[in-house]
Phi, psi and omega in degrees: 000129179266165181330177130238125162263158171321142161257109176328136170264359173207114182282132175267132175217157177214176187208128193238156176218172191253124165179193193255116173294117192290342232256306186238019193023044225236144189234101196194179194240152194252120191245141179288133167270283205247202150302329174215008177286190092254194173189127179279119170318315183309274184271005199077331194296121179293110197248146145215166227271116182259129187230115191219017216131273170228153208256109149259168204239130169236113167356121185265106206254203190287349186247022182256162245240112173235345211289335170314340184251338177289349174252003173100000000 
C-alpha cells in the first residue's frame, strides 16, 4: 500500500514585501507574521502594518495588540 501523507490541520504560509523599516530605517523585506503583523529581516524588528492611503510600516511596542498572532 503506498503512504498517505498526513494532512496539516492549520496550514502555515508566509508572504514577505519590500518596505521601510522604522526600526533600522532600512528599505528591506518584510516577512508576514500575521495579515498586519511583519517582522524586518535586517534587524528583527517587529513592525506593524498600517493603511491610511499609503501602507506604512510601524514599530511594534508594549502597546500593540499581539494576542492576533498568538491566539491564532
Amino acid at each position: 500500500m503506498p503512504k498517505v501523507k498526513k494532512r496539516l490541520k492549520n496550514k502555515f504560509e508566509t508572504k514577505s514585501v519590500h518596505g521601510r523599516c522604522e526600526g533600522c530605517q532600512l528599505d528591506t523585506l518584510l516577512v508576514c507574521l500575521d495579515n498586519t503583523f511583519y517582522r524586518c529581516i535586517s534587524c528583527g524588528e517587529d513592525l506593524e502594518q498600517k493603511v491610511n492611503g499609503v501602507i506604512k510600516y510601524i514599530k511594534g511596542d508594549k502597546n500593540t495588540d499581539l494576542s492576533k498572532i498568538i491566539n491564532g
